[in-house]
Short mmCIF file of C-alpha atoms (C1' of nucleotides) in Angstrom, two decimals:
data_model
loop_
_atom_site.label_atom_id
_atom_site.label_comp_id
_atom_site.label_asym_id
_atom_site.label_seq_id
_atom_site.Cartn_x
_atom_site.Cartn_y
_atom_site.Cartn_z
CA UNK A 1 108.85 83.66 131.93
CA UNK A 2 110.09 86.09 134.52
CA UNK A 3 113.75 85.39 134.33
CA UNK A 4 114.47 88.99 133.51
CA UNK A 5 113.33 89.98 136.97
CA UNK A 6 116.54 88.53 138.25
CA UNK A 7 118.54 90.34 135.64
CA UNK A 8 117.90 93.78 136.94
CA UNK A 9 118.25 94.67 140.54
CA UNK A 10 117.83 98.40 140.39
CA UNK A 11 120.11 101.33 139.86
CA UNK A 12 122.43 100.44 142.68
CA UNK A 13 123.93 97.72 140.52
CA UNK A 14 124.59 99.93 137.52
CA UNK A 15 128.27 100.00 136.89
CA UNK A 16 129.57 103.51 137.13
CA UNK A 17 133.02 102.99 135.72
CA UNK A 18 132.07 103.73 132.16
CA UNK A 19 134.98 105.24 130.28
CA UNK A 20 132.73 107.02 127.81
CA UNK A 21 132.67 110.80 128.26
CA UNK A 22 129.02 110.73 127.23
CA UNK A 23 128.14 109.03 130.48
CA UNK A 24 127.41 112.12 132.49
CA UNK A 25 123.67 111.87 133.00
CA UNK A 26 122.27 112.77 136.38
CA UNK A 27 121.50 109.93 138.72
CA UNK A 28 119.45 111.83 141.27
CA UNK A 29 116.07 110.77 139.92
CA UNK A 30 116.86 107.09 139.64
CA UNK A 31 114.88 106.28 142.78
CA UNK A 32 111.67 107.86 141.51
CA UNK A 33 111.78 107.21 137.79
CA UNK A 34 110.38 103.94 136.53
CA UNK A 35 110.28 102.29 133.16
CA UNK A 36 107.23 100.21 132.34
CA UNK A 37 107.58 97.57 129.67
CA UNK A 38 105.27 95.18 127.83
CA UNK A 39 102.26 97.46 127.88
CA UNK A 40 99.24 96.44 125.79
CA UNK A 41 99.29 98.07 122.40
CA UNK A 42 96.06 99.94 122.96
CA UNK A 43 96.95 101.36 126.39
CA UNK A 44 96.93 105.14 126.44
CA UNK A 45 99.11 107.53 128.40
CA UNK A 46 96.06 108.51 130.43
CA UNK A 47 95.45 104.89 131.37
CA UNK A 48 99.09 104.48 132.30
CA UNK A 49 98.89 107.56 134.45
CA UNK A 50 95.68 106.38 136.02
CA UNK A 51 97.06 102.95 136.86
CA UNK A 52 100.29 104.21 138.42
CA UNK A 53 98.60 107.23 139.95
CA UNK A 54 96.68 104.82 142.17
CA UNK A 55 99.95 104.19 144.02
CA UNK A 56 100.94 107.76 144.71
CA UNK A 57 101.50 111.21 143.30
CA UNK A 58 103.08 111.20 139.87
CA UNK A 59 105.54 113.88 138.90
CA UNK A 60 105.42 113.00 135.21
CA UNK A 61 104.30 110.15 133.00
CA UNK A 62 105.05 109.39 129.39
CA UNK A 63 103.93 106.70 127.02
CA UNK A 64 106.53 106.34 124.30
CA UNK A 65 105.05 106.39 120.83
CA UNK A 66 106.31 106.08 117.30
CA UNK A 67 107.19 109.58 116.12
CA UNK A 68 105.54 109.12 112.76
CA UNK A 69 102.50 106.94 113.32
CA UNK A 70 101.83 107.78 116.96
CA UNK A 71 101.46 104.11 117.77
CA UNK A 72 102.44 103.00 121.22
CA UNK A 73 105.85 101.39 121.36
CA UNK A 74 104.67 99.34 124.29
CA UNK A 75 106.61 101.04 127.02
CA UNK A 76 106.65 104.22 129.02
CA UNK A 77 108.04 106.09 131.98
CA UNK A 78 106.48 106.99 135.27
CA UNK A 79 108.22 109.44 137.55
CA UNK A 80 106.92 109.63 141.11
CA UNK A 81 107.31 112.48 143.54
CA UNK A 82 108.15 110.12 146.39
CA UNK A 83 110.75 107.34 145.98
CA UNK A 84 108.67 105.22 148.33
CA UNK A 85 105.81 105.25 145.85
CA UNK A 86 108.15 104.20 143.08
CA UNK A 87 109.26 101.27 145.18
CA UNK A 88 105.67 100.42 145.99
CA UNK A 89 104.77 100.54 142.31
CA UNK A 90 107.48 98.03 141.50
CA UNK A 91 106.32 95.74 144.27
CA UNK A 92 102.64 95.88 143.41
CA UNK A 93 102.49 96.45 139.64
CA UNK A 94 105.44 94.51 138.28
CA UNK A 95 104.11 91.31 136.76
CA UNK A 96 100.57 92.64 136.54
CA UNK A 97 98.63 91.06 133.72
CA UNK A 98 96.91 93.50 131.39
CA UNK A 99 95.01 91.89 128.55
CA UNK A 100 97.49 89.58 126.85
CA UNK A 101 100.54 91.24 128.38
CA UNK A 102 102.40 90.91 131.64
CA UNK A 103 103.86 94.29 132.39
CA UNK A 104 107.33 94.80 133.76
CA UNK A 105 108.02 97.65 136.14
CA UNK A 106 111.57 98.54 137.08
CA UNK A 107 113.77 101.50 137.81
CA UNK A 108 114.74 103.44 134.73
CA UNK A 109 118.44 103.70 134.15
CA UNK A 110 119.73 107.25 133.79
CA UNK A 111 119.19 108.29 130.21
CA UNK A 112 122.37 108.26 128.24
CA UNK A 113 123.52 107.87 124.67
CA UNK A 114 125.67 104.92 125.68
CA UNK A 115 122.71 102.71 126.55
CA UNK A 116 120.91 103.19 123.25
CA UNK A 117 121.07 100.70 120.38
CA UNK A 118 122.36 97.98 122.67
CA UNK A 119 119.89 95.37 121.48
CA UNK A 120 121.17 92.34 119.62
CA UNK A 121 119.37 89.94 117.32
CA UNK A 122 120.70 86.42 117.52
CA UNK A 123 119.85 83.69 115.03
CA UNK A 124 120.98 80.19 114.30
CA UNK A 125 120.68 79.16 117.92
CA UNK A 126 120.36 75.48 118.74
CA UNK A 127 116.67 74.77 119.22
CA UNK A 128 117.48 73.20 122.55
CA UNK A 129 119.18 76.28 123.95
CA UNK A 130 117.37 77.83 126.90
CA UNK A 131 117.11 81.48 127.76
CA UNK A 132 119.43 80.92 130.68
CA UNK A 133 122.02 79.29 128.45
CA UNK A 134 121.72 82.17 126.04
CA UNK A 135 122.38 84.60 128.85
CA UNK A 136 125.35 82.61 130.07
CA UNK A 137 126.84 82.76 126.61
CA UNK A 138 126.50 86.53 126.38
CA UNK A 139 127.07 87.58 129.98
CA UNK A 140 130.84 87.50 129.56
CA UNK A 141 130.56 90.63 127.43
CA UNK A 142 128.57 92.81 129.79
CA UNK A 143 125.46 93.30 131.83
CA UNK A 144 122.35 91.87 130.24
CA UNK A 145 119.18 93.92 130.64
CA UNK A 146 116.78 91.60 128.85
CA UNK A 147 116.98 88.38 126.95
CA UNK A 148 114.46 86.45 124.94
CA UNK A 149 114.17 83.41 122.76
CA UNK A 150 111.35 83.47 120.25
CA UNK A 151 109.16 80.41 120.19
CA UNK A 152 106.63 79.06 117.75
CA UNK A 153 103.21 80.34 118.75
CA UNK A 154 101.58 76.95 118.33
CA UNK A 155 104.15 74.38 119.37
CA UNK A 156 106.04 76.53 121.86
CA UNK A 157 109.34 75.22 120.53
CA UNK A 158 112.29 77.57 120.04
CA UNK A 159 112.60 79.23 116.64
CA UNK A 160 116.32 79.45 117.09
CA UNK A 161 116.30 83.22 117.20
CA UNK A 162 116.39 85.59 120.13
CA UNK A 163 117.39 88.94 121.55
CA UNK A 164 119.95 90.15 124.03
CA UNK A 165 119.83 93.69 125.30
CA UNK A 166 122.99 94.87 127.01
CA UNK A 167 123.28 97.74 129.42
CA UNK A 168 125.62 99.57 127.09
CA UNK A 169 126.15 99.58 123.36
CA UNK A 170 129.90 98.95 123.64
CA UNK A 171 129.11 95.71 125.41
CA UNK A 172 126.86 94.73 122.52
CA UNK A 173 129.60 95.58 120.06
CA UNK A 174 132.04 93.37 121.91
CA UNK A 175 129.53 90.53 121.96
CA UNK A 176 129.16 90.77 118.18
CA UNK A 177 132.92 90.64 117.74
CA UNK A 178 133.22 87.71 120.08
CA UNK A 179 130.21 85.61 119.17
CA UNK A 180 129.07 86.32 115.62
CA UNK A 181 129.87 83.32 113.46
CA UNK A 182 130.96 81.28 116.47
CA UNK A 183 129.60 77.93 117.55
CA UNK A 184 128.18 77.91 121.07
CA UNK A 185 129.54 75.08 123.27
CA UNK A 186 128.13 71.81 121.99
CA UNK A 187 126.49 73.38 118.95
CA UNK A 188 127.02 72.13 115.43
CA UNK A 189 126.19 75.38 113.63
CA UNK A 190 127.57 78.88 114.12
CA UNK A 191 125.25 81.61 115.35
CA UNK A 192 124.68 85.03 113.84
CA UNK A 193 124.86 88.04 116.16
CA UNK A 194 123.97 91.50 114.92
CA UNK A 195 122.25 94.63 116.09
CA UNK A 196 118.49 94.26 116.15
CA UNK A 197 116.35 96.34 113.82
CA UNK A 198 115.22 99.66 115.08
CA UNK A 199 111.61 99.30 116.28
CA UNK A 200 110.57 102.42 114.39
CA UNK A 201 111.52 101.01 111.01
CA UNK A 202 109.16 98.12 111.46
CA UNK A 203 106.18 100.44 111.37
CA UNK A 204 107.03 101.54 107.88
CA UNK A 205 107.33 97.96 106.72
CA UNK A 206 103.97 97.14 108.25
CA UNK A 207 102.43 100.07 106.47
CA UNK A 208 103.97 99.10 103.17
CA UNK A 209 102.69 95.55 103.42
CA UNK A 210 99.32 96.93 104.49
CA UNK A 211 99.43 99.06 101.40
CA UNK A 212 100.19 96.17 99.09
CA UNK A 213 97.71 93.74 100.59
CA UNK A 214 94.76 96.10 100.53
CA UNK A 215 93.66 96.23 96.92
CA UNK A 216 91.01 98.85 96.56
CA UNK A 217 87.67 97.15 96.14
CA UNK A 218 85.44 100.15 96.66
CA UNK A 219 83.43 101.97 94.08
CA UNK A 220 85.86 104.26 92.38
CA UNK A 221 84.23 107.60 91.77
CA UNK A 222 86.47 110.49 90.77
CA UNK A 223 86.83 111.71 94.33
CA UNK A 224 87.50 108.23 95.60
CA UNK A 225 90.26 107.75 93.06
CA UNK A 226 91.79 111.03 94.09
CA UNK A 227 91.60 110.10 97.72
CA UNK A 228 93.04 106.69 97.00
CA UNK A 229 96.03 108.21 95.31
CA UNK A 230 96.55 110.55 98.23
CA UNK A 231 96.52 107.71 100.68
CA UNK A 232 98.99 105.77 98.63
CA UNK A 233 101.35 108.68 98.38
CA UNK A 234 101.09 109.39 102.05
CA UNK A 235 101.86 105.83 103.00
CA UNK A 236 104.80 105.76 100.65
CA UNK A 237 106.03 109.10 101.90
CA UNK A 238 105.71 107.91 105.42
CA UNK A 239 107.51 104.68 104.76
CA UNK A 240 110.40 106.60 103.30
CA UNK A 241 110.25 109.44 105.78
CA UNK A 242 109.25 112.06 103.24
CA UNK A 243 107.03 114.90 104.25
CA UNK A 244 103.63 115.11 102.64
CA UNK A 245 103.50 117.53 99.73
CA UNK A 246 99.81 118.20 99.63
CA UNK A 247 98.73 121.75 100.18
CA UNK A 248 95.88 122.84 102.45
CA UNK A 249 94.37 124.66 99.48
CA UNK A 250 93.80 121.44 97.57
CA UNK A 251 92.29 119.81 100.63
CA UNK A 252 89.87 122.65 101.16
CA UNK A 253 88.76 122.19 97.59
CA UNK A 254 88.07 118.54 98.20
CA UNK A 255 86.19 119.04 101.41
CA UNK A 256 83.97 121.73 100.03
CA UNK A 257 83.21 119.60 96.98
CA UNK A 258 82.29 116.72 99.24
CA UNK A 259 79.90 118.97 101.10
CA UNK A 260 81.37 118.25 104.51
CA UNK A 261 79.99 120.45 107.24
CA UNK A 262 82.09 122.71 109.36
CA UNK A 263 83.31 120.34 112.02
CA UNK A 264 83.12 120.57 115.76
CA UNK A 265 85.45 122.52 117.95
CA UNK A 266 89.08 123.02 117.10
CA UNK A 267 90.06 123.83 120.65
CA UNK A 268 91.95 120.65 121.45
CA UNK A 269 92.10 119.52 117.85
CA UNK A 270 89.79 118.30 115.11
CA UNK A 271 87.55 115.47 116.14
CA UNK A 272 86.90 112.84 113.49
CA UNK A 273 84.04 110.34 113.57
CA UNK A 274 84.86 106.87 112.29
CA UNK A 275 81.90 104.58 111.65
CA UNK A 276 81.53 100.87 110.79
CA UNK A 277 84.43 99.50 112.80
CA UNK A 278 84.39 95.77 113.51
CA UNK A 279 83.43 94.53 117.01
CA UNK A 280 87.05 93.57 117.72
CA UNK A 281 88.51 96.86 116.48
CA UNK A 282 90.95 98.47 118.86
CA UNK A 283 92.77 101.76 119.23
CA UNK A 284 95.83 100.58 117.37
CA UNK A 285 93.97 100.31 114.09
CA UNK A 286 92.95 103.95 114.41
CA UNK A 287 96.54 105.00 115.07
CA UNK A 288 97.62 102.96 112.07
CA UNK A 289 95.07 104.48 109.75
CA UNK A 290 95.27 108.10 110.80
CA UNK A 291 98.87 108.43 111.93
CA UNK A 292 100.27 108.63 108.40
CA UNK A 293 98.26 111.78 107.71
CA UNK A 294 99.72 113.85 110.50
CA UNK A 295 99.63 114.59 114.20
CA UNK A 296 97.12 112.44 116.03
CA UNK A 297 96.64 113.36 119.67
CA UNK A 298 93.97 110.89 120.66
CA UNK A 299 92.06 107.86 119.45
CA UNK A 300 89.11 106.16 121.06
CA UNK A 301 87.14 103.08 120.22
CA UNK A 302 83.67 103.16 121.74
CA UNK A 303 82.93 99.85 123.41
CA UNK A 304 79.92 98.23 124.98
CA UNK A 305 80.29 98.38 128.74
CA UNK A 306 79.34 94.74 129.27
CA UNK A 307 80.82 92.91 126.29
CA UNK A 308 83.82 95.24 125.82
CA UNK A 309 83.23 94.90 122.08
CA UNK A 310 83.43 97.91 119.81
CA UNK A 311 80.02 99.41 119.18
CA UNK A 312 80.96 100.08 115.60
CA UNK A 313 82.44 103.52 115.88
CA UNK A 314 85.25 105.55 117.32
CA UNK A 315 86.87 108.97 117.35
CA UNK A 316 90.20 110.34 116.30
CA UNK A 317 91.54 113.75 117.26
CA UNK A 318 94.02 115.40 114.94
CA UNK A 319 95.90 118.62 115.60
CA UNK A 320 95.92 120.20 112.17
CA UNK A 321 92.91 120.87 110.01
CA UNK A 322 94.55 120.12 106.69
CA UNK A 323 95.89 116.81 107.88
CA UNK A 324 92.51 115.88 109.35
CA UNK A 325 90.80 116.81 106.09
CA UNK A 326 93.29 114.74 104.14
CA UNK A 327 92.73 111.78 106.40
CA UNK A 328 88.97 112.06 105.98
CA UNK A 329 89.18 112.47 102.21
CA UNK A 330 91.45 109.46 102.01
CA UNK A 331 89.88 107.14 104.55
CA UNK A 332 86.18 107.75 104.02
CA UNK A 333 85.05 104.71 102.06
CA UNK A 334 88.21 102.85 103.00
CA UNK A 335 87.73 99.12 103.07
CA UNK A 336 88.87 97.74 106.41
CA UNK A 337 88.53 93.98 106.39
CA UNK A 338 85.06 93.34 105.01
CA UNK A 339 83.69 96.73 106.03
CA UNK A 340 83.57 100.05 104.28
CA UNK A 341 84.31 102.85 106.71
CA UNK A 342 82.52 106.14 106.95
CA UNK A 343 84.85 108.88 108.07
CA UNK A 344 83.87 112.49 108.66
CA UNK A 345 84.40 115.38 111.00
CA UNK A 346 82.38 114.81 114.12
CA UNK A 347 79.13 116.73 114.13
CA UNK A 348 76.99 117.70 117.06
CA UNK A 349 74.14 115.56 115.80
CA UNK A 350 73.62 112.09 117.19
CA UNK A 351 74.67 109.47 114.71
CA UNK A 352 72.36 106.56 114.19
CA UNK A 353 73.46 103.07 113.36
"C1'" DT B 1 115.83 86.97 109.94
"C1'" DC B 2 113.03 90.51 114.63
"C1'" DC B 3 111.26 90.12 120.78
"C1'" DC B 4 108.51 96.61 121.24
"C1'" DA B 5 114.04 99.17 127.32
"C1'" DT B 6 115.51 105.45 127.26
"C1'" DT B 7 111.54 110.21 127.51
#
DNA sequence: TCCCATT
């Protein structure tokens, strides 16, 4: 499972003879800057900072999130002040198990346009082909950063599809030219090699399918119908990258009609109270629900200290009032699984179950 | 026919 550990030996092995003029990024921080992969979906930037801050002083820390939905993309960067701490972090935190994930900690390559979009999707592989054999096939075209063969969740047998990430995009391009439509040694069928989908486009697909598979089974009052339409439009807009067209004026009308109180502080954003979450609810569902309505800066599921199960509610912080109001108008009464959510601005009063 | 590796 940890074959990729051997694939990357740190920045000293990065080839520096790239002919591309784009390759001019600075290398001086390569001994302090780490990339952390395979983070649990619900891990926050604060938790990342906290975990790596236990090693030594952090210069900067960033969890990479989807620009539109705010959902974690499962990886981040940690830049230490002292290179020794970076090294220590690799030695002590690489391979650490967090929930269902095993995180990978390695030196970040210098950021450069030439290393982007270097991920290939490979299908039609012989079911017997191992990850090592896959690497051997592709290694002639460049330096492999990661490789993976997808397996059936239940049987564990190869699905015949996998991924190869090269160090540089031109290497990936060459691999496509050389291997797409070719039969690997001993194989009876040709393989397909193409660039992998962009991770950010998947979010839109997920939202669209979420949209189609969540028929509205709530009680449709006039306001609810209005809110439902808003949510639909927002999800569609988001999926197609179109900016929301709803004006703050209209939102204010809705909120005042609904009799919502003036919410709590707007200092760090607008805090939204979400009630009736399932015991296994996690942060990602809050990102998914609220992200489409605008800038979300924080989500939190309140859990029981002992069982770690959600206590039925959580909070979402949104930057802009109109977007928060739209989210509330749209999501209050939203049916999540077999539960109908209550969504409102957080008040100072204690909520009772 | 898609595993979350470039801020």
